[in-house]
Structures are given as structure tokens and as C-alpha cells.
Coordinates of C-alpha atoms in Angstrom, one line a residue:
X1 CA 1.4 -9.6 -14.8
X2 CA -1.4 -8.9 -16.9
X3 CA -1.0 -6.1 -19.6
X4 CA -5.1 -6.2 -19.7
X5 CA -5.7 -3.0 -17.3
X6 CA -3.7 0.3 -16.8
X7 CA -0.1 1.5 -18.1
X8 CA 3.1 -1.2 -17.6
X9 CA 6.4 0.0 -15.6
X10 CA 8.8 0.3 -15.1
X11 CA 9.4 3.1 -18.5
X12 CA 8.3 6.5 -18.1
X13 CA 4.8 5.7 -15.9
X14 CA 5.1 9.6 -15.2
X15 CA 3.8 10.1 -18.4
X16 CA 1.1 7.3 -19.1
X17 CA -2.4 9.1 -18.6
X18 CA -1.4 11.6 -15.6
X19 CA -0.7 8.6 -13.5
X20 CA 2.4 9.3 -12.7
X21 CA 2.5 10.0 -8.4
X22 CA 5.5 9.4 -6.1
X23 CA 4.8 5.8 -5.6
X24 CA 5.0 4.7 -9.6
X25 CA 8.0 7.4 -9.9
X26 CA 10.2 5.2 -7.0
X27 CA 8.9 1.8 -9.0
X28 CA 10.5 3.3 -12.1
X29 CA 13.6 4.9 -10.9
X30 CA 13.9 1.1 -9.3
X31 CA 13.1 -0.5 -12.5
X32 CA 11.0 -2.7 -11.0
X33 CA 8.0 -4.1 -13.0
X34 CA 4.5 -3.5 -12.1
X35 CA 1.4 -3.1 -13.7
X36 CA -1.3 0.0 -13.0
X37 CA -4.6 -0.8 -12.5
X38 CA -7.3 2.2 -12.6
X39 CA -10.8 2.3 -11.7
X40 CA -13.4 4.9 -11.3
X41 CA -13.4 5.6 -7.4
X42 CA -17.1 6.3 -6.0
X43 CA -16.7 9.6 -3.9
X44 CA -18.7 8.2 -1.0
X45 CA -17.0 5.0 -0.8
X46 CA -15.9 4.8 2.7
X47 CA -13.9 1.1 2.5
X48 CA -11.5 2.4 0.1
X49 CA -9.3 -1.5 -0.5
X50 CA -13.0 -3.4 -0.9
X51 CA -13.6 -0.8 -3.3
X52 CA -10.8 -1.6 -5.3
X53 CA -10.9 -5.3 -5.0
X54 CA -14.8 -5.3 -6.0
X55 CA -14.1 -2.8 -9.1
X56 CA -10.9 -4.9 -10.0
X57 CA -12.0 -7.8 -9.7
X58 CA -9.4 -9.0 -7.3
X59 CA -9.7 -11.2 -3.8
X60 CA -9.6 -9.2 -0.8
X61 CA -6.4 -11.2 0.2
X62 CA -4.5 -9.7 -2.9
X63 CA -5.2 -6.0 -2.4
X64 CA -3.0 -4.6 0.8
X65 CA -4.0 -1.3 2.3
X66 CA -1.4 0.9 3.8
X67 CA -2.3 2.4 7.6
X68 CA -0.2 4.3 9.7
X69 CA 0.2 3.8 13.2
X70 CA 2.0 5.6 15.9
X71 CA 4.8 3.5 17.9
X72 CA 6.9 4.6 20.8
X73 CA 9.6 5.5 17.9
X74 CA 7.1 7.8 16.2
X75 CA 4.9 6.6 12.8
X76 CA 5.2 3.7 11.1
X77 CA 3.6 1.9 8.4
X78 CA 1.6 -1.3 7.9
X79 CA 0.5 -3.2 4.9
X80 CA -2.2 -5.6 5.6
X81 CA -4.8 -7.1 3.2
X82 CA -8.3 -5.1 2.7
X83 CA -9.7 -9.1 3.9
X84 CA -8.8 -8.1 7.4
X85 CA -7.3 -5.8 10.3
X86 CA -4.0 -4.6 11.8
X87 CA -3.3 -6.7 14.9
X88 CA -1.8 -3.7 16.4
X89 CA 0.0 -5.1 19.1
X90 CA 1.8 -8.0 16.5
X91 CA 2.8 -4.6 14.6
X92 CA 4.3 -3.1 17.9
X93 CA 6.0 -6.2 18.8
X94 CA 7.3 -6.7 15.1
X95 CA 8.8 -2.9 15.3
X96 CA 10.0 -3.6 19.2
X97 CA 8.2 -1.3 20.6
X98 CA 5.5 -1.9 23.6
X99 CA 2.6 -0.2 21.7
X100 CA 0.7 1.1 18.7
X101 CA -2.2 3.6 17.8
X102 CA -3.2 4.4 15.1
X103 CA -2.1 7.5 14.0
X104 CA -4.5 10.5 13.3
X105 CA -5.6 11.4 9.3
X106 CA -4.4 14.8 9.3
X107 CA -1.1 13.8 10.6
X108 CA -0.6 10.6 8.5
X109 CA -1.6 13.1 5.1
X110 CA 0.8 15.2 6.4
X111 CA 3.9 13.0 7.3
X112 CA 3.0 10.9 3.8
X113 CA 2.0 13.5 1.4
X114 CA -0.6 11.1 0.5
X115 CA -4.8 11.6 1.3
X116 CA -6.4 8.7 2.9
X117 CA -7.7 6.3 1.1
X118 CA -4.9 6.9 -1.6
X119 CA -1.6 6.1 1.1
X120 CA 0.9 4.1 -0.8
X121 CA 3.3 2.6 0.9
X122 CA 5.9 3.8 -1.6
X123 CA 7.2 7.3 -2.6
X124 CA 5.8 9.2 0.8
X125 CA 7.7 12.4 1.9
X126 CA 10.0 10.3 4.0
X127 CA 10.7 6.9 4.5
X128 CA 9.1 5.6 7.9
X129 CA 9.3 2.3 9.4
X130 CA 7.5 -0.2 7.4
X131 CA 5.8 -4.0 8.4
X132 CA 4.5 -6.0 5.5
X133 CA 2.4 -8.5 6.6
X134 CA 3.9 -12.0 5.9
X135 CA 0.5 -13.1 3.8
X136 CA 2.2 -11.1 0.7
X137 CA 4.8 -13.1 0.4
X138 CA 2.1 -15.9 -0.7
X139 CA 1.3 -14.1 -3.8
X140 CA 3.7 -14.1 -7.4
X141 CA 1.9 -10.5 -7.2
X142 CA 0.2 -8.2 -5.2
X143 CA -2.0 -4.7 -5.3
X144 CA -2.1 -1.7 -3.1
X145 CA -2.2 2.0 -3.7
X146 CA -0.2 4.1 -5.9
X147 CA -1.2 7.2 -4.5
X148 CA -4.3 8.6 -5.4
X149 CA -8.0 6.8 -4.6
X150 CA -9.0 5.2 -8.0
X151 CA -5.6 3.6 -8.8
X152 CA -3.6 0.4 -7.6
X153 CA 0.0 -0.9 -8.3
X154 CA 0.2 -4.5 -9.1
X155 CA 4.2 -5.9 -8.8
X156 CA 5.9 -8.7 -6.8
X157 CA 5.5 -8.3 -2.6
X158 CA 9.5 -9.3 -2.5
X159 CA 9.9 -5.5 -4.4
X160 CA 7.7 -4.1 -2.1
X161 CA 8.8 -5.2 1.1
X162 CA 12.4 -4.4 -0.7
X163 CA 12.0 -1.0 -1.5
X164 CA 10.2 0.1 1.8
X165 CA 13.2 -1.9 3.6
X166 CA 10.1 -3.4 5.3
X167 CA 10.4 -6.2 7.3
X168 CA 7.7 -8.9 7.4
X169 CA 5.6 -10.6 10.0
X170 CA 2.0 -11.2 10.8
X171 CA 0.0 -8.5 11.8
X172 CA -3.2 -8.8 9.9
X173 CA -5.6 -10.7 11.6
X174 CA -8.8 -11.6 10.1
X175 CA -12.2 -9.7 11.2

């Protein structure tokens, strides 16, 4: 991982620039390595992921975005890549349930403790049922929030999908 951009984990990211949130504290306490990778956010950006791959410099296929979706079970969680959509009835099927919605903001901030646009799929209030979309696992690295607008993690999807006891299958599609 590059040491170019942001503070290194996994020692003491609490205290590197006020860029400590729940996400980089559970990466720490792990002792997993990642890398954080800031960038000014633009207050009227609506695509929050394309915003971050643009001002990182990073293919849309690398960056993951973290939606939350409503299943017969209650929420879940999806990580897909910015580069596309959740297939929302591959995401049902890969929690075994018949169906999924998407789940409503206020409700997601809520349940996560995170705002939108800044939902990592790491360190929310409690743990919730997480899919990773298989496409991760062709990276050595990839990005998605660490819990604030204007800031990505950068680590290995295997720690991802290990620490959110995700399972992984393909529910991105591309469109």
C-alpha cells in the first residue's frame, strides 16, 4: 500500500489528523493494515464513491460503496463498486431471503451511526448482515469509506469481508 496519501494503520489512527471514526478504530483494534486516503469533499456532490475515485485518482472498480438494504430478516449491508449498482435481488438471494429494498436514509444513519455518503461498512453501531461483492476479491487492495464524506480506507478486501463476517457473491451489476 502506498504511504503517498493519508495516515498508515494499523497504530493509533485515532490520533492522526482527527481521522480517527469507528471504522479505522475496528481496523486498529484488528491490527489490520490500511492506508487513509483524504480528499476535500465538494458539499454538493451528489455521487459520493465517483467523487472519491475522481479526486483519488482511483478506477471506479477499486472504490466500493456501502448501501443498506432492507431484507425479510431486517437491514443488511452491501458493498458494491462506485462502477456500478446493487443487483438487489442477487443480494436477497445471497442473504436467503426472497427480497430486498433499499432501506430509507434516516433509518440507515440511524441503525449505522454513519451519514450517507460517509457509511463504512466497518465500525457501525451494530454489526448487520454484510454481502461483499465477489469483484473485491480481484484486487491486492481496495477503498471504501471510513466514516465520514472526504475520507477512504484502503486495505486488503480478504480483511474486509473478514471483519464484517461478510460473505461474498455477485451482486453488483454494471449500469
Amino acid at each position: 500500500m502506498s504511504k503517498s496519501k493519508g495516515a498508515r494503520g494499523p497504530r493509533g489512527a485515532k490520533g492522526q489528523g482527527g481521522q480517527g471514526t469507528p471504522a479505522t478504530v475496528a481496523l486498529s483494534q484488528a491490527g489490520v493494515e490500511f492506508t487513509l486516503h483524504p480528499y476535500e469533499h465538494d458539499a454538493n456532490a451528489q455521487a459520493y464513491g465517483e467523487e472519491a475515485a475522481d479526486a483519488l485518482g482511483v478506477p471506479y472498480e477499486r472504490i466500493f460503496k456501502t448501501l443498506v438494504a432492507e431484507v425479510e430478516g431486517g437491514l443488511a449491508v452491501a458493498v458494491v463498486p462506485v462502477a456500478g449498482k446493487l443487483d438487489l435481488k442477487a443480494f436477497a438471494a445471497a442473504l436467503g431471503s426472497k427480497r430486498a429494498a433499499m432501506a430509507e436514509a434516516a433509518k440507515v444513519e440511524r441503525v449505522t451511526g454513519y451519514v450517507v455518503g460517509g457509511i463504512s461498512p466497518l465500525g457501525q453501531r451494530r454489526q448487520l448482515p454484510t454481502v461483499v461483492d465477489s469483484s473485491a476479491l480481484e484486487f491486492e487492495t481496495v477503498y471504501f469509506s471510513a466514516g465520514r464524506r472526504g475520507l477512504q480506507i484502503e486495505t486488503a478486501p480478504a480483511e474486509l469481508v473478514r471483519l464484517t463476517r461478510a460473505t461474498t457473491a455477485s451482486i453488483g451489476r454494471t449500469g
